[in-house]
Coordinates of C-alpha atoms and ligand atoms in Angstrom, one line a residue:
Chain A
X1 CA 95.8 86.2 73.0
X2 CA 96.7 86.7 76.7
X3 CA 99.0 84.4 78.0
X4 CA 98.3 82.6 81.1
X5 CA 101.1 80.1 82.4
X6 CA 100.6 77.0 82.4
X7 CA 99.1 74.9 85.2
X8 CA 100.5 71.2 86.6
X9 CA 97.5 69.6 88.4
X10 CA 93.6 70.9 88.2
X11 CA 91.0 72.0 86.1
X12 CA 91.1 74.3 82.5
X13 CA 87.5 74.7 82.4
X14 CA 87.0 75.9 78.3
X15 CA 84.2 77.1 76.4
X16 CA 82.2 78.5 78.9
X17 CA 79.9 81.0 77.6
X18 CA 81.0 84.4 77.7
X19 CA 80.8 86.8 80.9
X20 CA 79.5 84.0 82.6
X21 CA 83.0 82.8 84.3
X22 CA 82.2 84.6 87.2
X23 CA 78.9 83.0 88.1
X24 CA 80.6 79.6 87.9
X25 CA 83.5 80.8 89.9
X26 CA 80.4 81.4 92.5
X27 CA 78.7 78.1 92.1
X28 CA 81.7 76.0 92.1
X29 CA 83.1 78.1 95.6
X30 CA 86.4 78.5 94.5
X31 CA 86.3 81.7 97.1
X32 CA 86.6 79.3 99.6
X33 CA 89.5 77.4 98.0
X34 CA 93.1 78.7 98.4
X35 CA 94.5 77.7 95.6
X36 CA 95.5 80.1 92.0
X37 CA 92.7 80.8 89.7
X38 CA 92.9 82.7 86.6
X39 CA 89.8 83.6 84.9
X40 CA 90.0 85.2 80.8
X41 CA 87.2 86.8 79.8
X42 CA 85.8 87.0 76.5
X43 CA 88.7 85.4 74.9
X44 CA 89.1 85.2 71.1
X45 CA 87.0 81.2 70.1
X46 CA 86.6 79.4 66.5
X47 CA 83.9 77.8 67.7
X48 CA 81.9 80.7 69.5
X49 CA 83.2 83.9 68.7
X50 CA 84.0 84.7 72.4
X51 CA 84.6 82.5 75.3
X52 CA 85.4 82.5 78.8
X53 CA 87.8 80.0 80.6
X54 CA 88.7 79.3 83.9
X55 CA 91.8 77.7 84.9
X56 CA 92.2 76.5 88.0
X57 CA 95.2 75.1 90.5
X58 CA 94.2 72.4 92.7
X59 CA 94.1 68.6 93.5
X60 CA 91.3 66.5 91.3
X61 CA 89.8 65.5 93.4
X62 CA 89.0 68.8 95.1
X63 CA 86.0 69.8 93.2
X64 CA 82.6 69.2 92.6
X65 CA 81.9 69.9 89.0
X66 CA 78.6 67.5 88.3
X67 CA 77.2 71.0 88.4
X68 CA 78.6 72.1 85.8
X69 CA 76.1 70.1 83.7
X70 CA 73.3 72.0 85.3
X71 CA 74.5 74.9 84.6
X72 CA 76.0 75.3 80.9
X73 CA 76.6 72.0 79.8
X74 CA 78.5 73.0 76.3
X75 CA 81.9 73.2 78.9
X76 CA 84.8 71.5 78.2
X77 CA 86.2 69.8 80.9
X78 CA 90.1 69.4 80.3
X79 CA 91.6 67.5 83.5
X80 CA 95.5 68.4 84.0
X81 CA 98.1 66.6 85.4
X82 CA 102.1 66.8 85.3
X83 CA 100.9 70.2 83.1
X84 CA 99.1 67.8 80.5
X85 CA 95.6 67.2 79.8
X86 CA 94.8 63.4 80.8
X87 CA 91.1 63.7 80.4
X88 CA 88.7 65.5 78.8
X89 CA 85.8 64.8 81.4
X90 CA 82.1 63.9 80.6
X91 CA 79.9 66.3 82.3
X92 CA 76.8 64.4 83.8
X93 CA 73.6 65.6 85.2
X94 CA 73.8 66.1 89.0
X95 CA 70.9 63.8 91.1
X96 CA 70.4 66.3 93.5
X97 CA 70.6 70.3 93.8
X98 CA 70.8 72.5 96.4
X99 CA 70.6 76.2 97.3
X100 CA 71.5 76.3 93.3
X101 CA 67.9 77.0 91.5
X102 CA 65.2 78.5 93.5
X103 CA 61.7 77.6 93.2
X104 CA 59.6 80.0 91.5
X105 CA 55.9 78.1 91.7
X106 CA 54.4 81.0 93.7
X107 CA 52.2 78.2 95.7
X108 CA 55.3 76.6 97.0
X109 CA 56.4 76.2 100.4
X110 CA 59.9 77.7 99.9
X111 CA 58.1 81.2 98.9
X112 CA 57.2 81.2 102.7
X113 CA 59.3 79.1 104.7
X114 CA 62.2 80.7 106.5
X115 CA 65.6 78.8 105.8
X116 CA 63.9 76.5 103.9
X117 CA 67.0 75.2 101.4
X118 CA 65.9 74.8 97.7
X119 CA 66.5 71.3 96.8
X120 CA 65.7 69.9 93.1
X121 CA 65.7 66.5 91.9
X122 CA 66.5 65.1 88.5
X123 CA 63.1 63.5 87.4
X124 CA 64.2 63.3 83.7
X125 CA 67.5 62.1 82.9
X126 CA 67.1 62.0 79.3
X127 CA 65.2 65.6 79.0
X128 CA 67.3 67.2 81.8
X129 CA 63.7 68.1 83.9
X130 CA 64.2 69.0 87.8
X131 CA 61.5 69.0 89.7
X132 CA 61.6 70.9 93.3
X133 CA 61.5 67.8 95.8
X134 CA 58.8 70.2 97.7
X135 CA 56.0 70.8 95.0
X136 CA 57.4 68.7 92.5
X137 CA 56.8 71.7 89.8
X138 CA 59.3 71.7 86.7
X139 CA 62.0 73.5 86.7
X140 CA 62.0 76.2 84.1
X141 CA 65.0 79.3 83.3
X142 CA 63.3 83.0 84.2
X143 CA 62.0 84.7 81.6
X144 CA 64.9 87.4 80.0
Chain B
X1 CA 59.6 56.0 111.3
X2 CA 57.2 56.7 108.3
X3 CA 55.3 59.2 107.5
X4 CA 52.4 59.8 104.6
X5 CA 53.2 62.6 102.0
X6 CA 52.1 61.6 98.6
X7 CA 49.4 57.9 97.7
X8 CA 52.6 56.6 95.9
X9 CA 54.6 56.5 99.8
X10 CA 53.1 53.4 100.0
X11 CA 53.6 49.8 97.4
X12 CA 50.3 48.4 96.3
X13 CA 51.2 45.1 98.5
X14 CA 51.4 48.0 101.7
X15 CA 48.3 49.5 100.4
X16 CA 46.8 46.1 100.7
X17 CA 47.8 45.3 104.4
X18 CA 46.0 49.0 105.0
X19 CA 42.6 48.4 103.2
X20 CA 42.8 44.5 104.8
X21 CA 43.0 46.2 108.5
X22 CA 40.2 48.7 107.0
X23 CA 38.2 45.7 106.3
X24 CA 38.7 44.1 109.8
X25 CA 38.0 47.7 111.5
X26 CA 34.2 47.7 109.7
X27 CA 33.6 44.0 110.1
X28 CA 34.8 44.4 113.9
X29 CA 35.0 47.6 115.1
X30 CA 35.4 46.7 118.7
X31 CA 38.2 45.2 118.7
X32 CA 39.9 48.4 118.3
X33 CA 37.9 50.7 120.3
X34 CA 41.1 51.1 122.8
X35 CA 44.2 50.5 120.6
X36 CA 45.1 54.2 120.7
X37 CA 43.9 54.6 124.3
X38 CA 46.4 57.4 125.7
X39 CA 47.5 58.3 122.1
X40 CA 47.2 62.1 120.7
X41 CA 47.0 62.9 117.4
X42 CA 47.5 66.6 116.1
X43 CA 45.5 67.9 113.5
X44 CA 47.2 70.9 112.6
X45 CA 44.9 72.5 109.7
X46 CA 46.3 76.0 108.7
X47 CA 43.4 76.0 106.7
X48 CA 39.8 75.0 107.4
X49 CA 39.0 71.8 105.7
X50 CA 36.1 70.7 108.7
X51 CA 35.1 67.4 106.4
X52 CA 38.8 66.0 106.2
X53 CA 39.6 67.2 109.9
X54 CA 36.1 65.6 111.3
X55 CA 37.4 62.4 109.5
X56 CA 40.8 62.4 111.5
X57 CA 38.9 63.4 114.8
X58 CA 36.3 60.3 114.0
X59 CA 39.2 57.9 113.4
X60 CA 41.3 58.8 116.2
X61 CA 38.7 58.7 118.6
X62 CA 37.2 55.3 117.4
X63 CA 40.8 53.9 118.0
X64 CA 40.2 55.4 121.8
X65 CA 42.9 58.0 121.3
X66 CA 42.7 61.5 122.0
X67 CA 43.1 64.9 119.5
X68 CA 44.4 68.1 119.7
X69 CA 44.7 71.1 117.2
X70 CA 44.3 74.1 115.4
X71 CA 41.6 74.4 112.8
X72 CA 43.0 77.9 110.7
X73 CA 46.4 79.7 110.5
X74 CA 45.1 83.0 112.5
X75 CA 44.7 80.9 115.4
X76 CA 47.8 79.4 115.5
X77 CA 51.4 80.1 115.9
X78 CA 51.5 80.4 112.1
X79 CA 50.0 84.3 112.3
X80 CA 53.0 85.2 114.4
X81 CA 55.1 84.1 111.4
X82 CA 56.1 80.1 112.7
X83 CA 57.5 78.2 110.4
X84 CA 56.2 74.9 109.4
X85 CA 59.8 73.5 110.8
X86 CA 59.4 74.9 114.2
X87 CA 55.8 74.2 114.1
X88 CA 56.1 70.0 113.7
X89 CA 58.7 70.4 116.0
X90 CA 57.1 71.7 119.2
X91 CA 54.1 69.6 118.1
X92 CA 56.2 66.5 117.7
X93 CA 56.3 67.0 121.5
X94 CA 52.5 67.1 122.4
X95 CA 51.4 64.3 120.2
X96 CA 52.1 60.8 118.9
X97 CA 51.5 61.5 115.3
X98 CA 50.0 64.3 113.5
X99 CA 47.7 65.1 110.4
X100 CA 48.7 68.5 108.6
X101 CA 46.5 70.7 105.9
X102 CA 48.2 73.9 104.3
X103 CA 47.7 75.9 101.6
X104 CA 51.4 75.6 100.1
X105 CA 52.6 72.9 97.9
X106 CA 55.3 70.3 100.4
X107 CA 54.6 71.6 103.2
X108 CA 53.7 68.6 104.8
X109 CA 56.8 67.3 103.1
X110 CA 59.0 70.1 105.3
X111 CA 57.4 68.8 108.3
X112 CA 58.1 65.3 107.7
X113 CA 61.5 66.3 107.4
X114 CA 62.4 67.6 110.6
X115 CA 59.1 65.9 112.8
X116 CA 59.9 63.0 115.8
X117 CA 56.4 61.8 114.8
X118 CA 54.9 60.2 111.9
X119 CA 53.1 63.3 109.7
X120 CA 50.1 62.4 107.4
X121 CA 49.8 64.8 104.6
X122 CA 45.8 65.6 104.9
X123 CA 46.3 68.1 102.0
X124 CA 49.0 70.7 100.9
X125 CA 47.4 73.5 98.2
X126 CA 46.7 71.6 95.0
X127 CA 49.8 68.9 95.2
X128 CA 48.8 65.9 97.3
X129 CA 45.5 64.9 99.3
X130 CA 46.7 61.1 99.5
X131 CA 44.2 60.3 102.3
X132 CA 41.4 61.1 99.6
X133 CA 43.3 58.6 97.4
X134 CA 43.5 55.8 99.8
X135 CA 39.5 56.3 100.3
X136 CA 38.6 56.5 96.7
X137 CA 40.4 53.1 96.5
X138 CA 38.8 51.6 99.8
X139 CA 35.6 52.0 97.8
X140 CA 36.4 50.7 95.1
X141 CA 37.6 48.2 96.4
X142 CA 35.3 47.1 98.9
X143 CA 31.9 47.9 97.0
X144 CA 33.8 46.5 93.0
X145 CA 35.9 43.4 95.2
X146 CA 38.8 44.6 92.8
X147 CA 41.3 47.4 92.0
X148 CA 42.1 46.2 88.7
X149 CA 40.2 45.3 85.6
X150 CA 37.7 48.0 84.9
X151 CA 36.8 51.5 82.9
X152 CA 36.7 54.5 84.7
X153 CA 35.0 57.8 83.6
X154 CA 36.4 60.9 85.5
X155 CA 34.2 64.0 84.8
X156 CA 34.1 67.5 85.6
X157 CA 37.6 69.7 86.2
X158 CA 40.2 67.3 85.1
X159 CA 42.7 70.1 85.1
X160 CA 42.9 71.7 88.9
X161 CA 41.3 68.5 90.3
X162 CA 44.1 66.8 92.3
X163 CA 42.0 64.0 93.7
X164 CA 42.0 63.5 89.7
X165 CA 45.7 63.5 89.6
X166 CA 45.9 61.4 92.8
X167 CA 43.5 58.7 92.1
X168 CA 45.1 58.5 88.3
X169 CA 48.6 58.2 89.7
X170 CA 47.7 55.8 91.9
X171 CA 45.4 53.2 89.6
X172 CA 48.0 53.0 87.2
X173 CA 49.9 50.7 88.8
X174 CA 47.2 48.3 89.0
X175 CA 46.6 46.1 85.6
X176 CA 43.9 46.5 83.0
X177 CA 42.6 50.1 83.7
X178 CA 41.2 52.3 80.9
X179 CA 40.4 55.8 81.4
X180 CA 38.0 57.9 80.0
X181 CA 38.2 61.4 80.9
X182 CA 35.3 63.9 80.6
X183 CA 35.5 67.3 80.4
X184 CA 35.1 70.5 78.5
X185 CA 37.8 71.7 76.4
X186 CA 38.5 75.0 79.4
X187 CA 39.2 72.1 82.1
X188 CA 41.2 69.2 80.2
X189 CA 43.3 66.8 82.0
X190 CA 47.1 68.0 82.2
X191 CA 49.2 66.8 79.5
X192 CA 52.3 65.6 81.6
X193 CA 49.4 62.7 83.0
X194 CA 48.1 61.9 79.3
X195 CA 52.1 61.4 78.3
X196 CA 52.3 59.2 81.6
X197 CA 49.8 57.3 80.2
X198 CA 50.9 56.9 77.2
X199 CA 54.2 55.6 78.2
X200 CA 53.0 53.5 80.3
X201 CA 50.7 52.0 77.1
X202 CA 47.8 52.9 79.3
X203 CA 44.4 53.4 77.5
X204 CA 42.9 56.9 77.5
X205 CA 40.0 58.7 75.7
X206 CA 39.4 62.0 76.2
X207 CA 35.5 63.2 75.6
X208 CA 33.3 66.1 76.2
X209 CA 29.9 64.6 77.2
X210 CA 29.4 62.2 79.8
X211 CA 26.2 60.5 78.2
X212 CA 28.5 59.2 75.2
X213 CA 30.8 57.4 77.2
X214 CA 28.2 56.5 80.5
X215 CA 27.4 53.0 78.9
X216 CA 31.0 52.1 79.0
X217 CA 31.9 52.5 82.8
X218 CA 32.8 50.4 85.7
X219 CA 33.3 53.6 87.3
X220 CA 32.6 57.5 87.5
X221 CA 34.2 59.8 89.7
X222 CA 32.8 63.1 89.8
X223 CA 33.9 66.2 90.3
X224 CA 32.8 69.7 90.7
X225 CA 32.7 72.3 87.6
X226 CA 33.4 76.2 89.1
X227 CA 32.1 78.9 87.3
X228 CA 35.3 80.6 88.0
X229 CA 37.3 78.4 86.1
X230 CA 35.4 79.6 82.8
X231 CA 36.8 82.0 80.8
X232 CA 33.4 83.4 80.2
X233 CA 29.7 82.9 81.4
X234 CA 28.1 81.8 78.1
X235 CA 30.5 78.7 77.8
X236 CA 29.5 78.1 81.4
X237 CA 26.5 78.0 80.6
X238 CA 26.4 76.2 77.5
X239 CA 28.2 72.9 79.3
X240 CA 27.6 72.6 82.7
X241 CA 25.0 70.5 82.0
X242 CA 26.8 68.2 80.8
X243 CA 28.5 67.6 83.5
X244 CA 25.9 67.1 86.1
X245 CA 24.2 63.7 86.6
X246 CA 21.0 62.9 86.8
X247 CA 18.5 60.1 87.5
X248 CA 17.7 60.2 83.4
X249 CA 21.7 60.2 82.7
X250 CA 21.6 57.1 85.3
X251 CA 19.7 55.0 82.7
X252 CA 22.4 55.0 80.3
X253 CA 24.9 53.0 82.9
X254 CA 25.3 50.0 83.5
X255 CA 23.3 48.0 86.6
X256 CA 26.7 47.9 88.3
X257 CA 28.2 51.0 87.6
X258 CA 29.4 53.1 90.5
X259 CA 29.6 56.9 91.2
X260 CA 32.5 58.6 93.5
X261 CA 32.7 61.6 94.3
X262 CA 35.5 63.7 96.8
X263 CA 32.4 65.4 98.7
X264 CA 31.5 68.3 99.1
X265 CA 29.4 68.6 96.0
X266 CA 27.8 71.7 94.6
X267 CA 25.2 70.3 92.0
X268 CA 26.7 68.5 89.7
X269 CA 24.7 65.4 91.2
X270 CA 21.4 65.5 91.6
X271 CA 20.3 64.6 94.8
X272 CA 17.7 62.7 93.3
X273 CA 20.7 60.3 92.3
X274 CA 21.0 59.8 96.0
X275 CA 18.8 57.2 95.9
X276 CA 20.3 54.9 93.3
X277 CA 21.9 51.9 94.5
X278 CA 24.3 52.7 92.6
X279 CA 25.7 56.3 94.0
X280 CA 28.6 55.1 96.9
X281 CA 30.1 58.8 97.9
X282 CA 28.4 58.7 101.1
X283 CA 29.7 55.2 101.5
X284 CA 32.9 56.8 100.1
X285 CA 32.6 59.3 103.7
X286 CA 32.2 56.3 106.2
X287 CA 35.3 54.6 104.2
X288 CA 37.5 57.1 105.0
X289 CA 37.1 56.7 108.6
X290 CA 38.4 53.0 108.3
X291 CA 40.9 54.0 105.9
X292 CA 41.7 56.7 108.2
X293 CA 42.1 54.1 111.3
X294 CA 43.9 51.9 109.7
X295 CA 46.7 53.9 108.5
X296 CA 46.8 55.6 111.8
X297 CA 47.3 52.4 113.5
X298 CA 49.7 51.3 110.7
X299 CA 52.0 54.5 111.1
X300 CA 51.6 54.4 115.1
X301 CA 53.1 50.9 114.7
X302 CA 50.1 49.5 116.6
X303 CA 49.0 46.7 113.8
Ligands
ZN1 ZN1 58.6 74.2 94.8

């Protein structure tokens, strides 16, 4: 496998499904970050035939990843520090999120409001249900 | 500052202090004839709705306040492509408070967010209409003396009916209520509030013709059946009669029954019914002025 060195402090983001590192690279804005990322795609996995990781260089506390949970919540989390993992972290089901999801009940004031953000709220913790804090629809994945 | 957006913005305690002020409005309504004297309210209706927007005007103008306002998007700002943002927020400037009706789902929620003024939601597409709540429950409780303890029959469109939704969502949180909900198959009440209900341990029946469950009821809250919402004209046909009510239906209920309904109504009651003691819908109308007044008066501060 392709050999990426090894990082001190930040984030080895594993498991993530493959091709999709890119779209969490997006969400999680490490664009705006200036710190080393490496991203493998479609590396070799036991568990899921291919993988992507993402392995980034920063402080801890620099980044937001309750989103994470949103968005593919099969992720490990493997916090590093002094180049070891100290924590694999517990990924938990953001309150709130914005300018993520969009909603897509065509009677909705965000299909017609100019610079309108999209905000959803977790209404069901247990079921994972977001409901747009406009209409209050449920949140459902577009149709492949 | 607070604003109205959904019948559930409010406790059951606040709901309370509103329908007690109602109460004292109706029993004297002098008293207040000048407590909004050099107010303005807005009614900003980007869609006609002349019933709920005479209601505002009424109850604004009782309090001895003044209105202003648009009655349909084409004659507004809205036609040159306004947002609902910028809207409130020029509006926020000519008036004290303001009521707004649109066709898309939160809207009045957007204005609430960005408004100086306290923004009553009189109706945004098929999500909220909590004004209609609040009368339906002024009724009640003024004509039963109660909001708890009784059976209640709600017949017609269950499923696009959101004064259904809104009156369900809001009687739930008072004790001893047991629904019975009437409809045909094409028009059943949404799952999501039958699973609310059953969380919540709530009794529910679900039936398809009102004279088999009329005996039962405290309460029936009719609703309008549209032809449209059949998937073809024979089943139309076949059940609307069901689901109008008649003066020989009347006979099955009981001596104290009463029948709501939002208003307008097509003819699914007979206007023969009009005359029964029993039918309160145009009481319901007169209601919603107080209700009207008094949560004007509470969101103006003025109480
Ligand atoms: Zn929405």
């Amino acid at each position: 496998m392709l050999n990426v060195g090894k990082i001190e402090e930040g984030f080895v983001l594993d498991h993530i499904k493959a091709g999709k590192s890119l779209d969490l690279y997006d969400h999680l804005q490490l664009d705006k970050l200036d710190c080393t990322v490496a991203i493998i795609k479609n590396a070799r996995s036991n568990k899921m035939d291919k993988k992507d990781i993402l392995k980034v260089e920063c402080s801890i506390d620099m980044l937001d990843l309750d989103i994470l949970a949103f968005l593919d919540h099969n992720i490990t989390v493997n916090v590093i520090k002094d180049g070891e993992i100290v924590e694999k972290k517990e990924l938990i089901l953001p309150k709130r999120i914005k300018n993520v999801i969009k909603c897509r009940n065509p009677r909705c004031i965000t299909s017609i409001e100019q610079g309108l953000p999209h905000i959803f709220f977790l209404s069901d913790e247990q079921k994972g249900v977001y409901r747009c804090k406009y209409c209050e629809e449920k949140y459902s994945e577009p149709a492949k | 500052m607070r604003h109205l957006i959904s019948p559930l913005d409010f406790t059951t305690e606040e709901l309370n202090q509103i329908f007690d002020l109602a109460a004292s409005i109706e029993q004297n309504p002098q008293k207040y004839a000048h407590v909004c004297d050099g107010k303005i309210l807005a009614t900003c209706f980007y869609e006609p709705s002349t019933r709920t927007r005479l209601s505002f005007e009424s109850a604004m103008t009782r309090l001895g306040g003044q209105v202003i306002g648009f009655s349909d998007a084409g004659s507004s700002s809205a036609s040159k492509g306004e947002s609902v943002s910028d809207t409130i927020r020029v509006i926020s400037c000519y008036a004290d408070i303001c009521a707004m009706r649109h066709p898309k789902e939160g809207a009045a929620t957007v204005a609430s967010s960005k408004s100086l003024i306290p923004v009553i939601n009189a109706g945004d597409g098929g999500h909220q209409h909590p004004t209609q709540t609040l009368t339906d429950l002024l009724t009640i409780k003024n004509l039963k003396g109660r909001l708890d303890n009784f059976t209640i029959g709600l017949c017609g469109d269950l499923k696009f009916g959101r004064t259904v939704h809104s009156l369900i969502h809001a009687l739930v949180r008072y004790p001893n209520i047991r629904f019975l909900f009437i409809s045909p198959e094409e028009l059943r009440i949404p799952d999501y509030i039958l699973e609310m209900l059953k969380e919540r341990k709530i009794p529910f029946e679900e039936v398809i013709r009102l004279e088999d469950v009329l005996p039962q009821l405290d309460l029936l809250y009719m609703t309008r059946v549209q032809r449209e919402r059949f998937f073809n004209e024979e089943d139309y046909v076949r059940l609307k009669d069901f689901y109008i009510l008649t003066t020989e239906k009347m006979k099955l209920a009981k001596e104290d029954m009463l029948v709501l309904h939002p208003l307008p109504r097509v003819n699914e009651i007979d206007v023969e019914v009009d005359d029964d003691p029993r039918a309160a819908y145009f009481k319901q109308a007169q209601y919603g002025v107080y209700v009207r007044m008094a949560l004007i008066m509470t969101l103006l501060e003025l109480v």
